[in-house]
Amino acid sequence: MTSTSHNRVLSGMRPTGRLHLGHYHGVLKNWVELQNEYECYFFVADWHALTTHYEDPQVISDSVIDMVVDWLAAGVSPANARLFVQSDVPAHAELHLLLSMITPLGWLERVPSYKDQQEKLRERDLATYGFLGYPLLQSADILVYKAGQVPVGEDQVAHVELTREVARRFNHLYGREPDFEARAESAMKKMGKKNARLYRELRRRYQEQGDAEALEVGRALLESQANLALGDRERLYGYLEGGGRIILPEPQALLTPASKMPGLDGQKMSKSYHNTIALRDDPRDIEQKLRTMPTDPARVRRNDPGDPDKCPVFQLHQVYSDDKRRQWVREGCTSASIGCLDCKQPIIDAVLNELAPIQERAREYEEDPQQVRNILREGAEAAREVAEETMDEVRSAIGLNY
Ligand code: TRP
Ligand code: SF4
């Protein structure tokens, strides 16, 4: 296991109920791809949900299993990714506490979501300690696995940015050893003459000329050294960049393109807009929702021509149709040669087709929730093992090992 873990991906989702097509197109399809390429950790952020829903925690407990059923139904696989619930891994909380000691209040107060969410969720009292700490809890989620990549939407990028700053501060405070340089030099020798020479050269190129490629190559070199002890590897990562040991590596945001999935009214699909198609909606309800969804208001009668650019149905054609069919819609709509139900039928078919295998898999798990609990238990065991390893290093770097 390497200390930068470029290859490790972590992401979380708050348990807020059943998932819909917006989640599927915006997040889950992406997870399903990532799980084939990276070492993935996907978790249910129940403590995060508690920061906003502490007055009605029932919503959270009602949603956890249901949400994971939707993940599994969408193709997220326990064979390829570790799936678990945040509160089953207490190390998230311990690291959050320790990071809270070194995080200036101002850093949290100026995270944009802090004020935004307080304004948006006016019906809830979010003037709490826990809510202010939300992004720092997220930092702990990420750092406790030393995740290199964090797939998030635009709204979460600031949280990953904060995580980078906190990690840097942690390493700065606790990665300094009085004899750091001497230890790094002796660690270097353990790589063998040839690699040590290469490392020194790359380090010089990075530090003297700011050569970013040299830094990348240097990191890759360290990553490939199978017989370096963890502490030595951390020293050499740090020495390469010029600082102290790197105990908590800085993660990168893996920006998920904003979901283009429109809701039934043309706004972004979201539960709060009541415009969703849930992954497990009954096919008859889905058909009904689509048949009754609004169209271009100018098409009052069948022979009034319409404008697809003013119609939410056409936005669904952007997701589900090819150019040829979109052309068919455009011509048929503007000449009133097709009716809106004709226009909607291929969308109805496409959505039902897309959801059929998902719903079938969901049924298997619905009938056997114990199977879902087992997956989460095993995921948590694996996660705890990795997280505890980090915590050992964190505790000893601070000196909490008496
Ligand atoms: N805050 C994220 C959201 O609201 C969920 C989350 C919690 C998360 N911890 C995380 C996402 C760690 C990525 C990494 O969507
Ligand atoms: Fe919308 Fe299609 Fe009706 Fe035109 S024909 S208004 S694009 S539903």
Tab-separated table of C-alpha atoms and ligand atoms in Angstrom:
chain	number	residue	atom	x	y	z
A	1	MET	CA	0.000	0.000	0.000
A	2	THR	CA	1.428	3.343	-0.964
A	3	SER	CA	1.108	6.560	0.922
A	4	THR	CA	-0.199	8.653	-1.957
A	5	SER	CA	-2.688	6.125	-3.229
A	6	HIS	CA	-3.322	7.989	-6.489
A	7	ASN	CA	-5.264	4.954	-7.370
A	8	ARG	CA	-7.724	5.144	-4.538
A	9	VAL	CA	-11.114	6.751	-5.024
A	10	LEU	CA	-13.502	7.728	-2.270
A	11	SER	CA	-16.964	9.184	-2.441
A	12	GLY	CA	-19.962	9.459	-0.178
A	13	MET	CA	-23.646	10.091	-0.535
A	14	ARG	CA	-26.045	11.362	2.072
A	15	PRO	CA	-28.923	8.980	2.785
A	16	THR	CA	-31.916	11.053	1.837
A	17	GLY	CA	-34.284	8.499	0.361
A	18	ARG	CA	-34.677	6.593	-2.839
A	19	LEU	CA	-32.573	7.636	-5.772
A	20	HIS	CA	-33.826	8.909	-9.105
A	21	LEU	CA	-32.635	9.178	-12.697
A	22	GLY	CA	-30.705	12.343	-11.845
A	23	HIS	CA	-28.562	10.378	-9.376
A	24	TYR	CA	-28.193	7.583	-11.894
A	25	HIS	CA	-26.992	9.751	-14.767
A	26	GLY	CA	-25.112	12.216	-12.565
A	27	VAL	CA	-23.343	9.957	-10.076
A	28	LEU	CA	-23.982	6.231	-10.156
A	29	LYS	CA	-23.040	5.567	-13.781
A	30	ASN	CA	-19.776	7.325	-13.019
A	31	TRP	CA	-19.155	5.186	-9.935
A	32	VAL	CA	-19.813	2.057	-11.946
A	33	GLU	CA	-17.111	3.097	-14.397
A	34	LEU	CA	-14.648	4.121	-11.720
A	35	GLN	CA	-14.961	0.851	-9.836
A	36	ASN	CA	-13.374	-0.968	-12.779
A	37	GLU	CA	-10.333	1.257	-12.872
A	38	TYR	CA	-9.659	2.297	-9.307
A	39	GLU	CA	-9.686	0.957	-5.793
A	40	CYS	CA	-13.032	2.422	-4.790
A	41	TYR	CA	-14.590	3.239	-1.433
A	42	PHE	CA	-18.217	4.334	-1.563
A	43	PHE	CA	-19.976	5.096	1.661
A	44	VAL	CA	-23.282	6.206	3.116
A	45	ALA	CA	-22.635	9.553	4.803
A	46	ASP	CA	-25.083	9.112	7.691
A	47	TRP	CA	-23.231	11.444	10.074
A	48	HIS	CA	-23.239	14.080	7.359
A	49	ALA	CA	-26.990	13.724	7.030
A	50	LEU	CA	-27.300	14.154	10.790
A	51	THR	CA	-25.710	17.613	10.620
A	52	THR	CA	-28.817	18.876	8.817
A	53	HIS	CA	-31.425	16.312	9.931
A	54	TYR	CA	-30.627	15.961	13.625
A	55	GLU	CA	-34.257	16.770	14.442
A	56	ASP	CA	-35.640	13.956	12.308
A	57	PRO	CA	-33.053	11.173	12.215
A	58	GLN	CA	-35.807	8.726	11.233
A	59	VAL	CA	-35.382	9.842	7.618
A	60	ILE	CA	-31.774	8.725	7.812
A	61	SER	CA	-32.373	5.283	9.260
A	62	ASP	CA	-35.220	4.726	6.823
A	63	SER	CA	-33.001	5.568	3.870
A	64	VAL	CA	-29.700	3.811	4.426
A	65	ILE	CA	-30.541	0.320	3.181
A	66	ASP	CA	-32.851	1.667	0.494
A	67	MET	CA	-30.135	3.855	-0.928
A	68	VAL	CA	-27.630	1.028	-1.021
A	69	VAL	CA	-30.204	-1.160	-2.792
A	70	ASP	CA	-30.327	1.544	-5.457
A	71	TRP	CA	-26.510	1.611	-5.715
A	72	LEU	CA	-26.393	-2.136	-6.171
A	73	ALA	CA	-29.285	-2.092	-8.613
A	74	ALA	CA	-27.473	0.528	-10.681
A	75	GLY	CA	-24.480	-1.758	-10.991
A	76	VAL	CA	-22.195	-0.662	-8.170
A	77	SER	CA	-20.640	-3.936	-7.183
A	78	PRO	CA	-19.282	-5.164	-3.852
A	79	ALA	CA	-16.833	-7.288	-5.826
A	80	ASN	CA	-15.234	-4.137	-7.231
A	81	ALA	CA	-15.791	-1.513	-4.562
A	82	ARG	CA	-15.971	-1.314	-0.803
A	83	LEU	CA	-19.435	-0.228	0.248
A	84	PHE	CA	-20.060	0.787	3.839
A	85	VAL	CA	-21.787	3.115	6.257
A	86	GLN	CA	-19.737	5.982	7.689
A	87	SER	CA	-20.807	5.405	11.297
A	88	ASP	CA	-19.534	1.815	11.108
A	89	VAL	CA	-16.015	3.224	10.827
A	90	PRO	CA	-15.363	5.312	13.968
A	91	ALA	CA	-11.960	6.378	12.626
A	92	HIS	CA	-13.782	9.034	10.544
A	93	ALA	CA	-14.880	10.649	13.802
A	94	GLU	CA	-11.513	10.341	15.491
A	95	LEU	CA	-9.694	11.926	12.575
A	96	HIS	CA	-12.338	14.648	12.389
A	97	LEU	CA	-11.700	15.439	16.045
A	98	LEU	CA	-7.939	15.561	15.630
A	99	LEU	CA	-8.175	17.706	12.493
A	100	SER	CA	-10.528	20.067	14.325
A	101	MET	CA	-7.625	20.948	16.649
A	102	ILE	CA	-5.564	22.384	13.822
A	103	THR	CA	-8.248	23.889	11.580
A	104	PRO	CA	-8.676	27.654	11.880
A	105	LEU	CA	-12.321	28.655	12.335
A	106	GLY	CA	-12.053	31.077	9.440
A	107	TRP	CA	-11.343	28.253	7.013
A	108	LEU	CA	-14.692	26.675	7.856
A	109	GLU	CA	-16.641	29.918	7.989
A	110	ARG	CA	-15.557	30.854	4.504
A	111	VAL	CA	-16.531	27.557	2.827
A	112	PRO	CA	-19.300	28.759	0.463
A	113	SER	CA	-21.756	25.951	1.301
A	114	TYR	CA	-21.813	27.047	4.952
A	115	LYS	CA	-23.734	30.276	4.414
A	116	ASP	CA	-25.532	29.054	1.265
A	117	GLN	CA	-27.087	26.059	2.963
A	118	GLN	CA	-28.036	28.050	6.043
A	119	GLU	CA	-29.942	30.439	3.787
A	120	LYS	CA	-31.453	27.681	1.698
A	121	LEU	CA	-32.585	25.469	4.581
A	122	ARG	CA	-34.107	28.257	6.635
A	123	GLU	CA	-36.591	25.947	8.286
A	124	ARG	CA	-33.721	24.157	10.036
A	125	ASP	CA	-31.494	25.625	12.713
A	126	LEU	CA	-28.037	25.111	11.281
A	127	ALA	CA	-26.180	27.361	13.693
A	128	THR	CA	-24.572	24.290	15.224
A	129	TYR	CA	-21.046	23.181	15.856
A	130	GLY	CA	-21.635	20.033	13.796
A	131	PHE	CA	-22.874	21.886	10.751
A	132	LEU	CA	-19.908	24.256	10.751
A	133	GLY	CA	-17.684	21.186	10.886
A	134	TYR	CA	-19.414	19.432	7.976
A	135	PRO	CA	-16.668	20.048	5.419
A	136	LEU	CA	-14.009	19.021	7.912
A	137	LEU	CA	-15.800	15.749	8.542
A	138	GLN	CA	-15.677	15.304	4.793
A	139	SER	CA	-11.931	15.970	4.900
A	140	ALA	CA	-11.560	13.258	7.503
A	141	ASP	CA	-13.599	10.868	5.305
A	142	ILE	CA	-11.148	11.406	2.494
A	143	LEU	CA	-7.883	11.563	4.408
A	144	VAL	CA	-8.521	8.558	6.615
A	145	TYR	CA	-8.213	6.445	3.420
A	146	LYS	CA	-5.495	8.644	1.890
A	147	ALA	CA	-7.728	8.762	-1.165
A	148	GLY	CA	-6.083	10.293	-4.207
A	149	GLN	CA	-9.240	11.014	-6.206
A	150	VAL	CA	-12.585	12.255	-5.021
A	151	PRO	CA	-15.428	12.228	-7.550
A	152	VAL	CA	-17.702	15.124	-6.645
A	153	GLY	CA	-19.992	17.653	-8.243
A	154	GLU	CA	-19.125	21.294	-8.675
A	155	ASP	CA	-20.748	22.196	-5.331
A	156	GLN	CA	-18.294	19.978	-3.429
A	157	VAL	CA	-15.041	21.139	-4.987
A	158	ALA	CA	-14.511	23.690	-2.219
A	159	HIS	CA	-14.644	20.849	0.303
A	160	VAL	CA	-11.878	18.960	-1.473
A	161	GLU	CA	-9.901	22.204	-1.600
A	162	LEU	CA	-10.308	22.592	2.162
A	163	THR	CA	-9.159	18.986	2.562
A	164	ARG	CA	-5.962	19.793	0.699
A	165	GLU	CA	-5.266	22.767	2.940
A	166	VAL	CA	-5.930	20.798	6.098
A	167	ALA	CA	-3.692	17.941	4.933
A	168	ARG	CA	-0.917	20.388	4.135
A	169	ARG	CA	-1.235	21.955	7.563
A	170	PHE	CA	-1.233	18.575	9.265
A	171	ASN	CA	1.893	17.484	7.416
A	172	HIS	CA	3.550	20.785	8.137
A	173	LEU	CA	2.821	20.542	11.860
A	174	TYR	CA	3.463	16.854	12.438
A	175	GLY	CA	5.604	15.725	9.542
A	176	ARG	CA	8.626	17.628	10.827
A	177	GLU	CA	11.242	15.547	12.514
A	178	PRO	CA	14.363	17.075	14.017
A	179	ASP	CA	16.575	14.774	11.952
A	180	PHE	CA	14.281	14.727	8.894
A	181	GLU	CA	16.991	15.383	6.342
A	182	ALA	CA	19.306	12.668	7.641
A	183	ARG	CA	16.456	10.164	7.744
A	184	ALA	CA	15.381	11.028	4.208
A	185	GLU	CA	18.940	10.604	2.979
A	186	SER	CA	19.233	7.191	4.539
A	187	ALA	CA	15.809	6.173	3.242
A	188	MET	CA	16.974	7.143	-0.227
A	189	LYS	CA	19.884	4.726	-0.031
A	190	LYS	CA	17.467	1.883	0.581
A	191	MET	CA	16.208	2.238	-2.981
A	192	GLY	CA	19.547	1.167	-4.418
A	193	LYS	CA	22.193	3.272	-6.092
A	194	LYS	CA	20.546	3.715	-9.454
A	195	ASN	CA	17.121	4.695	-8.128
A	196	ALA	CA	18.647	6.923	-5.477
A	197	ARG	CA	20.547	8.796	-8.177
A	198	LEU	CA	17.395	9.136	-10.271
A	199	TYR	CA	15.415	10.325	-7.243
A	200	ARG	CA	18.032	12.941	-6.425
A	201	GLU	CA	18.009	14.200	-9.987
A	202	LEU	CA	14.210	14.434	-10.127
A	203	ARG	CA	14.143	16.207	-6.782
A	204	ARG	CA	16.687	18.722	-8.002
A	205	ARG	CA	14.713	19.339	-11.208
A	206	TYR	CA	11.525	19.894	-9.286
A	207	GLN	CA	12.979	22.067	-6.563
A	208	GLU	CA	15.337	24.145	-8.705
A	209	GLN	CA	13.266	24.433	-11.869
A	210	GLY	CA	9.722	23.740	-10.641
A	211	ASP	CA	9.559	20.889	-13.154
A	212	ALA	CA	6.125	19.373	-12.452
A	213	GLU	CA	6.809	16.361	-14.610
A	214	ALA	CA	9.876	15.529	-12.547
A	215	LEU	CA	7.649	15.595	-9.474
A	216	GLU	CA	5.212	13.164	-11.098
A	217	VAL	CA	7.970	10.825	-12.196
A	218	GLY	CA	9.527	11.013	-8.746
A	219	ARG	CA	6.253	10.051	-7.116
A	220	ALA	CA	5.801	7.174	-9.524
A	221	LEU	CA	9.309	6.021	-8.732
A	222	LEU	CA	8.486	5.942	-5.025
A	223	GLU	CA	5.229	4.198	-5.666
A	224	SER	CA	7.052	1.426	-7.488
A	225	GLN	CA	9.472	0.761	-4.625
A	226	ALA	CA	8.000	-2.338	-3.066
A	227	ASN	CA	10.440	-2.704	-0.205
A	228	LEU	CA	10.384	0.789	1.281
A	229	ALA	CA	8.898	0.963	4.760
A	230	LEU	CA	5.872	3.240	5.052
A	231	GLY	CA	7.627	5.863	7.168
A	232	ASP	CA	10.536	6.032	4.717
A	233	ARG	CA	8.199	6.359	1.788
A	234	GLU	CA	6.389	9.263	3.475
A	235	ARG	CA	9.722	10.928	4.177
A	236	LEU	CA	10.790	10.566	0.569
A	237	TYR	CA	7.508	11.947	-0.757
A	238	GLY	CA	7.977	14.928	1.511
A	239	TYR	CA	11.669	15.312	0.741
A	240	LEU	CA	10.913	15.286	-2.974
A	241	GLU	CA	8.664	18.304	-2.559
A	242	GLY	CA	10.881	20.026	-0.048
A	243	GLY	CA	8.757	19.724	3.117
A	244	GLY	CA	8.621	17.206	5.915
A	245	ARG	CA	7.003	13.763	5.902
A	246	ILE	CA	3.728	13.501	4.038
A	247	ILE	CA	1.456	11.589	6.355
A	248	LEU	CA	-1.817	12.714	4.811
A	249	PRO	CA	-1.499	13.109	1.019
A	250	GLU	CA	-3.520	15.824	-0.696
A	251	PRO	CA	-6.454	14.473	-2.692
A	252	GLN	CA	-7.659	15.681	-6.051
A	253	ALA	CA	-11.255	16.473	-6.990
A	254	LEU	CA	-12.418	14.343	-9.897
A	255	LEU	CA	-15.067	16.686	-11.185
A	256	THR	CA	-18.212	14.849	-12.254
A	257	PRO	CA	-19.754	16.730	-15.166
A	258	ALA	CA	-23.023	18.299	-14.049
A	259	SER	CA	-25.884	15.935	-14.716
A	260	LYS	CA	-27.782	16.893	-17.816
A	261	MET	CA	-30.739	14.937	-16.592
A	262	PRO	CA	-33.702	17.282	-16.667
A	263	GLY	CA	-36.701	16.720	-14.455
A	264	LEU	CA	-40.265	16.340	-15.689
A	265	ASP	CA	-40.676	20.126	-15.719
A	266	GLY	CA	-37.400	20.960	-17.451
A	267	GLN	CA	-35.647	22.110	-14.264
A	268	LYS	CA	-32.821	19.994	-12.854
A	269	MET	CA	-34.223	16.706	-11.556
A	270	SER	CA	-34.453	17.004	-7.786
A	271	LYS	CA	-36.664	15.658	-5.064
A	272	SER	CA	-37.354	19.145	-3.760
A	273	TYR	CA	-38.818	20.141	-7.123
A	274	HIS	CA	-41.125	17.101	-7.225
A	275	ASN	CA	-40.095	16.406	-10.797
A	276	THR	CA	-38.334	13.073	-10.466
A	277	ILE	CA	-38.531	9.583	-11.860
A	278	ALA	CA	-37.257	7.299	-9.120
A	279	LEU	CA	-35.234	4.258	-10.137
A	280	ARG	CA	-37.831	2.046	-8.518
A	281	ASP	CA	-40.998	3.837	-9.616
A	282	ASP	CA	-43.595	1.469	-10.985
A	283	PRO	CA	-43.338	1.323	-14.793
A	284	ARG	CA	-47.003	2.290	-15.072
A	285	ASP	CA	-46.404	5.382	-12.940
A	286	ILE	CA	-43.375	6.277	-15.021
A	287	GLU	CA	-45.413	6.029	-18.187
A	288	GLN	CA	-48.132	8.156	-16.625
A	289	LYS	CA	-45.629	10.776	-15.407
A	290	LEU	CA	-44.133	11.069	-18.876
A	291	ARG	CA	-47.468	11.141	-20.685
A	292	THR	CA	-48.673	13.988	-18.503
A	293	MET	CA	-45.475	16.008	-18.352
A	294	PRO	CA	-45.741	19.549	-19.715
A	295	THR	CA	-44.746	20.406	-23.289
A	296	ASP	CA	-44.275	23.674	-25.167
A	297	PRO	CA	-47.177	25.763	-23.800
A	298	ALA	CA	-47.747	27.162	-27.316
A	299	ARG	CA	-48.984	23.737	-28.481
A	300	VAL	CA	-52.474	23.961	-27.065
A	301	ARG	CA	-54.150	21.993	-29.848
A	302	ARG	CA	-52.798	19.096	-31.839
A	303	ASN	CA	-52.387	21.232	-34.974
A	304	ASP	CA	-50.637	24.144	-33.267
A	305	PRO	CA	-46.936	24.012	-34.199
A	306	GLY	CA	-44.445	23.945	-31.309
A	307	ASP	CA	-40.851	24.797	-30.569
A	308	PRO	CA	-38.720	21.954	-29.144
A	309	ASP	CA	-36.380	24.484	-27.569
A	310	LYS	CA	-39.219	25.548	-25.298
A	311	CYS	CA	-40.190	22.008	-24.356
A	312	PRO	CA	-38.901	19.867	-21.461
A	313	VAL	CA	-39.625	16.713	-23.487
A	314	PHE	CA	-37.007	17.765	-25.989
A	315	GLN	CA	-34.455	17.964	-23.178
A	316	LEU	CA	-35.154	14.296	-22.536
A	317	HIS	CA	-34.497	13.627	-26.214
A	318	GLN	CA	-31.063	15.174	-25.652
A	319	VAL	CA	-30.362	12.393	-23.167
A	320	TYR	CA	-32.134	9.476	-24.824
A	321	SER	CA	-32.221	10.092	-28.583
A	322	ASP	CA	-29.717	10.228	-31.415
A	323	ASP	CA	-29.450	13.023	-33.979
A	324	LYS	CA	-31.802	11.333	-36.365
A	325	ARG	CA	-34.613	11.099	-33.876
A	326	ARG	CA	-34.047	14.624	-32.665
A	327	GLN	CA	-34.385	15.746	-36.264
A	328	TRP	CA	-37.666	13.828	-36.497
A	329	VAL	CA	-38.895	15.654	-33.391
A	330	ARG	CA	-37.859	19.050	-34.654
A	331	GLU	CA	-39.570	18.646	-37.999
A	332	GLY	CA	-42.656	16.975	-36.609
A	333	CYS	CA	-43.084	19.510	-33.839
A	334	THR	CA	-42.565	22.689	-35.811
A	335	SER	CA	-44.879	21.491	-38.588
A	336	ALA	CA	-47.417	19.971	-36.172
A	337	SER	CA	-47.166	16.714	-38.085
A	338	ILE	CA	-46.601	14.694	-34.905
A	339	GLY	CA	-48.493	14.945	-31.659
A	340	CYS	CA	-46.844	15.302	-28.273
A	341	LEU	CA	-47.711	11.747	-27.316
A	342	ASP	CA	-46.014	10.483	-30.482
A	343	CYS	CA	-43.016	12.518	-29.483
A	344	LYS	CA	-42.989	11.147	-25.942
A	345	GLN	CA	-43.348	7.494	-26.847
A	346	PRO	CA	-39.661	6.841	-27.662
A	347	ILE	CA	-38.723	8.506	-24.360
A	348	ILE	CA	-41.137	6.309	-22.473
A	349	ASP	CA	-39.630	3.258	-24.162
A	350	ALA	CA	-36.066	4.354	-23.515
A	351	VAL	CA	-36.612	5.093	-19.831
A	352	LEU	CA	-38.454	1.829	-19.248
A	353	ASN	CA	-35.733	-0.076	-21.073
A	354	GLU	CA	-33.030	1.581	-19.083
A	355	LEU	CA	-34.763	0.870	-15.815
A	356	ALA	CA	-35.878	-2.711	-16.455
A	357	PRO	CA	-32.587	-4.427	-15.513
A	358	ILE	CA	-32.093	-1.992	-12.632
A	359	GLN	CA	-35.512	-2.772	-11.219
A	360	GLU	CA	-34.948	-6.472	-11.579
A	361	ARG	CA	-31.706	-6.311	-9.616
A	362	ALA	CA	-33.363	-4.071	-7.026
A	363	ARG	CA	-36.063	-6.689	-6.460
A	364	GLU	CA	-33.452	-9.307	-5.606
A	365	TYR	CA	-32.012	-7.098	-2.900
A	366	GLU	CA	-35.397	-5.895	-1.654
A	367	GLU	CA	-36.368	-9.488	-1.069
A	368	ASP	CA	-33.153	-10.144	0.809
A	369	PRO	CA	-32.147	-7.073	2.827
A	370	GLN	CA	-29.877	-9.296	4.897
A	371	GLN	CA	-27.686	-9.654	1.840
A	372	VAL	CA	-27.358	-5.862	1.736
A	373	ARG	CA	-26.456	-5.777	5.429
A	374	ASN	CA	-23.780	-8.413	4.837
A	375	ILE	CA	-22.284	-6.389	2.012
A	376	LEU	CA	-22.137	-3.341	4.261
A	377	ARG	CA	-20.648	-5.306	7.130
A	378	GLU	CA	-17.878	-6.710	4.975
A	379	GLY	CA	-17.267	-3.321	3.389
A	380	ALA	CA	-16.950	-1.734	6.821
A	381	GLU	CA	-14.496	-4.384	7.973
A	382	ALA	CA	-12.234	-3.738	5.012
A	383	ALA	CA	-12.597	0.022	5.415
A	384	ARG	CA	-11.811	-0.089	9.140
A	385	GLU	CA	-8.610	-1.963	8.458
A	386	VAL	CA	-7.308	0.704	6.082
A	387	ALA	CA	-8.582	3.554	8.245
A	388	GLU	CA	-6.977	2.145	11.388
A	389	GLU	CA	-3.639	1.940	9.648
A	390	THR	CA	-3.832	5.653	8.888
A	391	MET	CA	-4.927	6.419	12.444
A	392	ASP	CA	-1.891	4.610	13.864
A	393	GLU	CA	0.340	6.855	11.810
A	394	VAL	CA	-1.658	9.957	12.674
A	395	ARG	CA	-1.600	9.242	16.396
A	396	SER	CA	2.104	8.547	16.430
A	397	ALA	CA	2.903	11.600	14.280
A	398	ILE	CA	1.148	13.783	16.863
A	399	GLY	CA	2.767	11.792	19.655
A	400	LEU	CA	-0.382	10.198	21.029
A	401	ASN	CA	1.281	6.847	21.574
A	402	TYR	CA	2.346	6.608	25.187
B	1	TRP	N1	-20.902	16.157	1.184
B	1	TRP	C1	-21.205	15.219	0.137
B	1	TRP	C2	-22.555	15.590	-0.488
B	1	TRP	O1	-23.349	16.267	0.122
B	1	TRP	C3	-21.240	13.785	0.640
B	1	TRP	C4	-19.920	13.392	1.197
B	1	TRP	C5	-19.611	13.226	2.501
B	1	TRP	C6	-18.747	13.132	0.460
B	1	TRP	N2	-18.308	12.873	2.647
B	1	TRP	C7	-17.752	12.806	1.398
B	1	TRP	C8	-18.435	13.156	-0.901
B	1	TRP	C9	-16.435	12.503	1.022
B	1	TRP	C10	-17.129	12.868	-1.288
B	1	TRP	C11	-16.145	12.553	-0.322
B	1	TRP	O2	-22.803	15.174	-1.599
B	2	SF4	FE1	-42.493	19.005	-27.022
B	2	SF4	FE2	-42.400	16.977	-28.703
B	2	SF4	FE3	-44.726	18.190	-28.194
B	2	SF4	FE4	-42.862	19.427	-29.619
B	2	SF4	S1	-43.934	17.551	-30.181
B	2	SF4	S2	-44.033	20.307	-27.935
B	2	SF4	S3	-40.976	18.694	-28.638
B	2	SF4	S4	-43.482	17.046	-26.760
